[in-house]
Tab-separated table of N, CA and C and ligand atoms in Angstrom:
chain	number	residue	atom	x	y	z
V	181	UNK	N	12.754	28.889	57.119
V	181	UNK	CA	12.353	30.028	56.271
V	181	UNK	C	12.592	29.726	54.786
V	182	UNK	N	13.715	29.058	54.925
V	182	UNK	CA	14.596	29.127	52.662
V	182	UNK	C	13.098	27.968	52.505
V	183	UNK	N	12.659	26.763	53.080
V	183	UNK	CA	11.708	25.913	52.830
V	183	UNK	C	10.415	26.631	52.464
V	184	UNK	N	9.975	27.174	53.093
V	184	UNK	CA	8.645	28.096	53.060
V	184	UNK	C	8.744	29.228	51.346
V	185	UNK	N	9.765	29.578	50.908
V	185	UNK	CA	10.342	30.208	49.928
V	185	UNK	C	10.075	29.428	48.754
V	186	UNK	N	11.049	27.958	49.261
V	186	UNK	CA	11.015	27.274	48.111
V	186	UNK	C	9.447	26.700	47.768
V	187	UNK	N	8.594	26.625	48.690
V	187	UNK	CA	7.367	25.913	48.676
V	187	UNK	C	6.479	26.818	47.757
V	188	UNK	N	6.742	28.789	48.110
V	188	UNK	CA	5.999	29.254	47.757
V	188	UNK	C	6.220	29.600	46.393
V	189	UNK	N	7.279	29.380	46.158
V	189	UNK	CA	8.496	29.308	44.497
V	189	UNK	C	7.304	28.439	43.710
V	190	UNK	N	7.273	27.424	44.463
V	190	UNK	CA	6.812	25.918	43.910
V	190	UNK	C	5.360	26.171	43.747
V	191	UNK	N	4.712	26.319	44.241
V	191	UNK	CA	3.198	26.740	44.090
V	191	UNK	C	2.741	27.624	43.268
V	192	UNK	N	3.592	29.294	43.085
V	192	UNK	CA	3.296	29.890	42.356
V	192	UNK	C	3.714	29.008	40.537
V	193	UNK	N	4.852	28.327	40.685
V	193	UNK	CA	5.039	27.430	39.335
V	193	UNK	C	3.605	26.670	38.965
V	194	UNK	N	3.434	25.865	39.644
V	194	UNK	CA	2.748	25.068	39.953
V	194	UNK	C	1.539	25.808	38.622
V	195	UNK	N	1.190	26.868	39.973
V	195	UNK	CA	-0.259	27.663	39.332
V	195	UNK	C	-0.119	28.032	38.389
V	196	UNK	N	1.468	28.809	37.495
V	196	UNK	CA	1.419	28.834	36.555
V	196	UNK	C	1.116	28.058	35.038
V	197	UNK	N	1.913	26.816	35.324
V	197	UNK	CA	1.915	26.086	34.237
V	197	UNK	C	0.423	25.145	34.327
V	198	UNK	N	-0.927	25.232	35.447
V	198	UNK	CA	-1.997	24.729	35.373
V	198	UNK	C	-2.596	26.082	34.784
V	199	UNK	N	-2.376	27.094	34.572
V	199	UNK	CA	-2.845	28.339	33.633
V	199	UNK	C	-2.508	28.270	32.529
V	200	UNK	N	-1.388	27.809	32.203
V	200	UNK	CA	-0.788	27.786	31.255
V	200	UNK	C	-1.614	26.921	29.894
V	201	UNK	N	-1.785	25.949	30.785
V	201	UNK	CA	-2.277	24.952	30.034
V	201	UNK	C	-3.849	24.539	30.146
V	202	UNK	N	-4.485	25.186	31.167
V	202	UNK	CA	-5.836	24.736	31.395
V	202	UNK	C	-6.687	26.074	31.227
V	203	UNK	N	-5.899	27.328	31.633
V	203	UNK	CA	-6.501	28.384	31.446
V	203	UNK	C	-7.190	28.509	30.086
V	204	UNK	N	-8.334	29.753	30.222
V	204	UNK	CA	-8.798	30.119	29.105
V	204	UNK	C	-7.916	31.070	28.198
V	205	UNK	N	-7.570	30.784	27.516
V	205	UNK	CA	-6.480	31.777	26.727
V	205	UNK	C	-7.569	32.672	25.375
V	206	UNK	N	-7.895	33.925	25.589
V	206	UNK	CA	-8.381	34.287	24.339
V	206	UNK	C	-8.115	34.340	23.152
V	207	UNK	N	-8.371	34.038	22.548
V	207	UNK	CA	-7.704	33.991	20.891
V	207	UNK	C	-8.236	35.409	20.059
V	208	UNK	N	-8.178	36.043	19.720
V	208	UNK	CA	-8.447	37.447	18.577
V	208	UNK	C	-9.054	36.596	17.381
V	209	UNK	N	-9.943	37.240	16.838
V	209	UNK	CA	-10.283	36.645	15.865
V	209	UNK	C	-11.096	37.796	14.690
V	210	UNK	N	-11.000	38.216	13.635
V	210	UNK	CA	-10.775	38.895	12.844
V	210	UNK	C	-11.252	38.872	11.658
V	211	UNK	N	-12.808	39.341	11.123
V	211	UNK	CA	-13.350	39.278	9.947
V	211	UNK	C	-12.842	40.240	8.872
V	212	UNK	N	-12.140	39.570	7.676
V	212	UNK	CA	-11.811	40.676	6.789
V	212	UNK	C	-13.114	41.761	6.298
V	213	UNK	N	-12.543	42.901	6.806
V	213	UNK	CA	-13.093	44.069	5.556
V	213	UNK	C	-13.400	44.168	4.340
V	214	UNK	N	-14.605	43.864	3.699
V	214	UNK	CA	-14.656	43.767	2.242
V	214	UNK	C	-15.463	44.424	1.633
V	215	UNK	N	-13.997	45.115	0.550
V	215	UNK	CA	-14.780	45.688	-0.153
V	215	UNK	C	-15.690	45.042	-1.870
V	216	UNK	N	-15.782	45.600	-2.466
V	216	UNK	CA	-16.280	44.948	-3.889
V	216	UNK	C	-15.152	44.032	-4.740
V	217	UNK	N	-14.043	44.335	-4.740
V	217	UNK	CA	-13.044	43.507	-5.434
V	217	UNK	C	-11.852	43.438	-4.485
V	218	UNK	N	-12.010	43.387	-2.701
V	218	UNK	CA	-10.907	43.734	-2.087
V	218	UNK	C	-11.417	43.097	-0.763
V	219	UNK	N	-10.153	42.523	0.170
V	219	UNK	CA	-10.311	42.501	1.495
V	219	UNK	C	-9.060	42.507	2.328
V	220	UNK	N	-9.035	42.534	3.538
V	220	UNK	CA	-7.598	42.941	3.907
V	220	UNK	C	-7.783	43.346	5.433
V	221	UNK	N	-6.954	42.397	6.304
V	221	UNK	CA	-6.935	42.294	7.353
V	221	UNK	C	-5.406	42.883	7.716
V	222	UNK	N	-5.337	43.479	9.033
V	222	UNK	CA	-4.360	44.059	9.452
V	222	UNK	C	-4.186	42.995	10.681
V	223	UNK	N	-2.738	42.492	10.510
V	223	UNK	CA	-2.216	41.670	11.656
V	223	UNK	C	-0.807	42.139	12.935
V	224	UNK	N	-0.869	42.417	14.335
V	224	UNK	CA	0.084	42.952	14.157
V	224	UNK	C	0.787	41.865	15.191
V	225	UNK	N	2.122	41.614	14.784
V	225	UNK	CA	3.178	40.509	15.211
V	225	UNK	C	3.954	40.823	16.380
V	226	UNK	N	3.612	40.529	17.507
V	226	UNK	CA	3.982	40.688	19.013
V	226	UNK	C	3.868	39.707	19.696
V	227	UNK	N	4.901	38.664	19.753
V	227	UNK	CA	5.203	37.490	21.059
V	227	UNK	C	3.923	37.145	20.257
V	228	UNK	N	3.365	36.781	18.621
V	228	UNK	CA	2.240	35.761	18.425
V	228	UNK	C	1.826	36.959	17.343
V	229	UNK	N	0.330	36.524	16.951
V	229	UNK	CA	-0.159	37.568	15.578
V	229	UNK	C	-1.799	37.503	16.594
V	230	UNK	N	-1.826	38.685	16.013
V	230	UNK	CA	-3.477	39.370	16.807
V	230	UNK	C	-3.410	40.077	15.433
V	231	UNK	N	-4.748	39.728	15.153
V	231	UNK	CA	-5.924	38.741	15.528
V	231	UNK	C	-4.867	37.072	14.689
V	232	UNK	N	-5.337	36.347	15.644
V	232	UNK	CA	-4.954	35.125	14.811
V	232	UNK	C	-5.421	33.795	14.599
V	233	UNK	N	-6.725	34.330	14.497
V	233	UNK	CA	-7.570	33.689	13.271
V	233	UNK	C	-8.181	34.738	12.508
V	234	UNK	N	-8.296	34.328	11.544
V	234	UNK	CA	-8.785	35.336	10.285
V	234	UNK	C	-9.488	34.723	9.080
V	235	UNK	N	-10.864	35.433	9.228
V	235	UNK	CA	-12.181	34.981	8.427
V	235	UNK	C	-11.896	36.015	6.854
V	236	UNK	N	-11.414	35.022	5.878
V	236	UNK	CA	-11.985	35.747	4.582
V	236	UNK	C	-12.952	35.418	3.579
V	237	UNK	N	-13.277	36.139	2.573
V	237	UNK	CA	-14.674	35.249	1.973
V	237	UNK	C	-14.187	34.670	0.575
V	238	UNK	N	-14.666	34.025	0.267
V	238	UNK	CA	-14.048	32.974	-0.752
V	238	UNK	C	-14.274	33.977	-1.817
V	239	UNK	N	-13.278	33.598	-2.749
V	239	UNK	CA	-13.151	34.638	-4.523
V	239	UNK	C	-13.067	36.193	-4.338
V	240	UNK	N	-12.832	36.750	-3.290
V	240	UNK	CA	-12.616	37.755	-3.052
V	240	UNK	C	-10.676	38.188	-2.794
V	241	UNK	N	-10.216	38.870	-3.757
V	241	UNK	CA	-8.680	39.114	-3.892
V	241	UNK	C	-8.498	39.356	-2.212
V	242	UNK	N	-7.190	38.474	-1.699
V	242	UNK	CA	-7.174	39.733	-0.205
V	242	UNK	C	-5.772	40.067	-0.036
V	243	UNK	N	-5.552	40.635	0.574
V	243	UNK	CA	-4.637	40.597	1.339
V	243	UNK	C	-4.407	40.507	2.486
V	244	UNK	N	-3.405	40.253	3.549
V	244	UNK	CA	-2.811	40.385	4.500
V	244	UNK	C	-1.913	41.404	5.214
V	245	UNK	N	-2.176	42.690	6.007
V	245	UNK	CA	-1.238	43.661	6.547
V	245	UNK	C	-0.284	42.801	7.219
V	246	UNK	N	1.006	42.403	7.799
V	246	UNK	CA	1.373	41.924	8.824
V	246	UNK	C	2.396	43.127	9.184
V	247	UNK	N	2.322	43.483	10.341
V	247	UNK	CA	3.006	44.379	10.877
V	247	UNK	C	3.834	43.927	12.445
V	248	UNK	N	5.305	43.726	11.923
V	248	UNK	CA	6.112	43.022	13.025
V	248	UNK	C	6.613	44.317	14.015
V	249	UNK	N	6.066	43.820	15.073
V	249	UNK	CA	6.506	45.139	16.179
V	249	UNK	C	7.706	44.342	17.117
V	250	UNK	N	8.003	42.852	16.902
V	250	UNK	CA	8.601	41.616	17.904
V	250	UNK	C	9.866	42.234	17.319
V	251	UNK	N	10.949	42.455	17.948
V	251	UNK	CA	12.515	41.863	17.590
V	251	UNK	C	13.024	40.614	17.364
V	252	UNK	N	12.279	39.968	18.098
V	252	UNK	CA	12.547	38.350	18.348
V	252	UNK	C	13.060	37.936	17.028
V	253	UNK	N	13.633	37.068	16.241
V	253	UNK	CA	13.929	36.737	15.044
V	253	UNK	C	12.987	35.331	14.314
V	254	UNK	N	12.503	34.976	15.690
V	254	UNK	CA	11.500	34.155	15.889
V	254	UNK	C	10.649	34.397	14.812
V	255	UNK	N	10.245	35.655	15.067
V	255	UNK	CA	8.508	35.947	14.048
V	255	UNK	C	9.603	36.684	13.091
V	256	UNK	N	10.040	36.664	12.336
V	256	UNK	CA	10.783	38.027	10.950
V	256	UNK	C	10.493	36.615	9.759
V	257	UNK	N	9.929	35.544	10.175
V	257	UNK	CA	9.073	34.686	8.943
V	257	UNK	C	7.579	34.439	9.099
V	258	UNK	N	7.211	34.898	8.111
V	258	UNK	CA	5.316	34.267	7.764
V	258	UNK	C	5.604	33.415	7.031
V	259	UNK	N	5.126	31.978	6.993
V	259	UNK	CA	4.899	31.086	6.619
V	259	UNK	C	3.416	30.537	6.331
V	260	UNK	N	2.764	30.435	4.957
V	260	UNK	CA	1.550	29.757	4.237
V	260	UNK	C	2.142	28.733	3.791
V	261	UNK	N	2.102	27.115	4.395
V	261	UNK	CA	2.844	26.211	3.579
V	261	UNK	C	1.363	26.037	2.377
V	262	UNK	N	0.584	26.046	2.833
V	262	UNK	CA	-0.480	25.553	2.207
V	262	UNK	C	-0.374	26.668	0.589
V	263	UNK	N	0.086	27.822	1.068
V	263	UNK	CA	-0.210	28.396	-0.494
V	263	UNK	C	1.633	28.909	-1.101
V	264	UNK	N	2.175	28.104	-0.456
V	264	UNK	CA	3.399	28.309	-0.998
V	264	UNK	C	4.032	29.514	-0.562
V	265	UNK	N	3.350	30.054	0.515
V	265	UNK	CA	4.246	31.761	1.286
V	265	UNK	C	5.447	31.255	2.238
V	266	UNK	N	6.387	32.667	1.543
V	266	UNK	CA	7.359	32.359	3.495
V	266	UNK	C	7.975	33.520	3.059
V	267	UNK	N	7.419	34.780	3.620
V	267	UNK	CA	8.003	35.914	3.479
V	267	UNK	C	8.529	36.334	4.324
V	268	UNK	N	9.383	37.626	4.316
V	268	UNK	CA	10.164	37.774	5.422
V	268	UNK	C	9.194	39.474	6.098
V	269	UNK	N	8.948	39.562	7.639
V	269	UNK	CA	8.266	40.682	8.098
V	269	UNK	C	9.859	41.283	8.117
V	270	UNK	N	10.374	42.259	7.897
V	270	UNK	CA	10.852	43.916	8.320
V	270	UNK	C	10.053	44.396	9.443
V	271	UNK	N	10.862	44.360	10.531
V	271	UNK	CA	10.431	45.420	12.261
V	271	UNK	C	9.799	46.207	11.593
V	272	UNK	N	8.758	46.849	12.138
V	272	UNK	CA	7.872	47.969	12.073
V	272	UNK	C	7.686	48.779	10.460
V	273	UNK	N	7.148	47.512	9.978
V	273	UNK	CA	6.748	47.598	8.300
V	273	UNK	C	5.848	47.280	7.969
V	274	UNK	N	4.599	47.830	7.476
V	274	UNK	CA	3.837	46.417	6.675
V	274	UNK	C	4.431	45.907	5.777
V	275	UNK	N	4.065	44.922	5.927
V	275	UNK	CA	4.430	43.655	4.525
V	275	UNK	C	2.997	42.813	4.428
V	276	UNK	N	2.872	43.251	3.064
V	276	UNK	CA	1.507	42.419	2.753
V	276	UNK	C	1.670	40.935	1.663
V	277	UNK	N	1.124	40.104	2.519
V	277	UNK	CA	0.714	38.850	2.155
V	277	UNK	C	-0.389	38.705	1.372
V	278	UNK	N	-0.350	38.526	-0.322
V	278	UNK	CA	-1.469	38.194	-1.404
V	278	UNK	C	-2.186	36.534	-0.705
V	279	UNK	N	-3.188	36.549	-0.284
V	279	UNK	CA	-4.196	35.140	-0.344
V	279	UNK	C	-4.767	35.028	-1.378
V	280	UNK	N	-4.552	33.783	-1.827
V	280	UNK	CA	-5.285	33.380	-2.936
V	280	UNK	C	-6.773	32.857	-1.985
V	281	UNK	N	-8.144	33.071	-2.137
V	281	UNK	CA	-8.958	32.479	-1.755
V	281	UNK	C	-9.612	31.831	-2.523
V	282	UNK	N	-9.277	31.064	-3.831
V	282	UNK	CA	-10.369	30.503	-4.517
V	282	UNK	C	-11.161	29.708	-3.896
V	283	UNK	N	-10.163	28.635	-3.085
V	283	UNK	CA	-10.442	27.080	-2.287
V	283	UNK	C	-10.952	27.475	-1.019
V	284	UNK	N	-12.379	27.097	-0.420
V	284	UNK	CA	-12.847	27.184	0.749
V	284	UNK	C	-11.735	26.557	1.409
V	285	UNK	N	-11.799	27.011	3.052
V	285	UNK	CA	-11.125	25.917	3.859
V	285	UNK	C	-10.480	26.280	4.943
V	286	UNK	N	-9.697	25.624	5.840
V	286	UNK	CA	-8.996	26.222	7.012
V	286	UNK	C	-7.623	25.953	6.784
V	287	UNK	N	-6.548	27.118	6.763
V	287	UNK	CA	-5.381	27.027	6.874
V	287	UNK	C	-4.860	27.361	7.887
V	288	UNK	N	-3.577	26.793	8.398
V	288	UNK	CA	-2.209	27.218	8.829
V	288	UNK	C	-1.246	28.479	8.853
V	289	UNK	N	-1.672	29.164	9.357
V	289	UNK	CA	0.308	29.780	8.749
V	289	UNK	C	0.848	30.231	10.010
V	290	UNK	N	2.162	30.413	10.030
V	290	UNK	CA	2.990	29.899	11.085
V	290	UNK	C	3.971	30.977	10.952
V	291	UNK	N	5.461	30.885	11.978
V	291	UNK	CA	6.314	31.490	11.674
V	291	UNK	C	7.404	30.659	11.306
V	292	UNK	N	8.607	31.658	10.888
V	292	UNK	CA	9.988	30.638	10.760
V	292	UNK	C	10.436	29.126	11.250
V	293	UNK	N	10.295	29.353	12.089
V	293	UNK	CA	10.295	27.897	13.315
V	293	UNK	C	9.299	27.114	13.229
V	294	UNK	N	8.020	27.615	12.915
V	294	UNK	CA	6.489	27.148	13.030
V	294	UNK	C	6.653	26.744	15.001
V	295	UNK	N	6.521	27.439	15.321
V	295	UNK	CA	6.472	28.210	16.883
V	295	UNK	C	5.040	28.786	16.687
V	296	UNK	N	4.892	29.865	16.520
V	296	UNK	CA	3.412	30.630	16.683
V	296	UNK	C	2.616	30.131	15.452
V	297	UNK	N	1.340	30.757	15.900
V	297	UNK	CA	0.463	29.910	14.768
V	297	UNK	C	-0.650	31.071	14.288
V	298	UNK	N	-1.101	31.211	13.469
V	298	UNK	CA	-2.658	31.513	13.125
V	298	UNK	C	-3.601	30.658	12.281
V	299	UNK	N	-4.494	31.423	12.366
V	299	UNK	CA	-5.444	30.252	11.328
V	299	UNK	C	-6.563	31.198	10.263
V	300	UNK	N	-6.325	31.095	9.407
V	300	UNK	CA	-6.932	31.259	7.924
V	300	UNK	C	-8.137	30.780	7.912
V	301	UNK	N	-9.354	31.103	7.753
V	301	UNK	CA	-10.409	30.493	7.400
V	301	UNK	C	-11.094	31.079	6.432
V	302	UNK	N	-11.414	30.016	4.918
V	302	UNK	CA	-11.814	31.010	3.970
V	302	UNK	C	-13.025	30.221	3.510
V	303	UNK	N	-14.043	30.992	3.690
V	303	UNK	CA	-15.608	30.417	3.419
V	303	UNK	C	-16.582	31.501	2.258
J	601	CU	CU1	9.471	31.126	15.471
């Protein structure tokens, strides 16, 4: 019987970590709102950032909502190495992140650890 347990232990692992890694994982993905001199995406920070990729349009001022709902201490950093950010999220706050978009391109930004990821895309 404990064999049959451990087998079925083992299989359900098994299936997990071939999901894990082969599964389709959806990604969120997130066109800023723009207005005439403004854009601004709302991100909210839970075990990762949704939406996390995020389309802004080039020369347009933006910002970033990030709204940390995680305790984890994990995510309480946003990190832009590319534009020099590493702010700190406050639990259940916005904290807005200024993007500079002059420069087309695809960025990075990450958390404290650089553990979770999103991606910036500014065209
Ligand atoms: Cu982290």
């Amino acid at each position: 019987m404990i064999k049959l347990i451990v087998l079925g232990v083992g299989l359900v692992l098994i299936g997990a970590i071939i999901w894990w890694f082969f599964g389709k994982h959806t990604t969120a993905s997130a066109v800023a709102a723009v207005t005439a001199d403004q854009q601004s995406v709302d991100i909210e920070v839970s075990g990762g950032y949704s939406p996390e990729n995020v389309v802004l349009k080039q020369g347009v001022p933006a910002v970033l909502n990030f709204t940390r709902k995680d305790a984890s201490s994990c995510l309480d950093h946003v990190v832009f190495s590319d534009f020099g950010i590493n702010q700190a999220l406050p639990k259940n706050q916005v904290e807005t992140v200024t993007i500079d978009t002059s420069t087309p391109g695809e960025y990075q930004w990450a958390c404290g650890m650089d553990m979770f990821h999103g991606k910036l895309i500014i065209k």
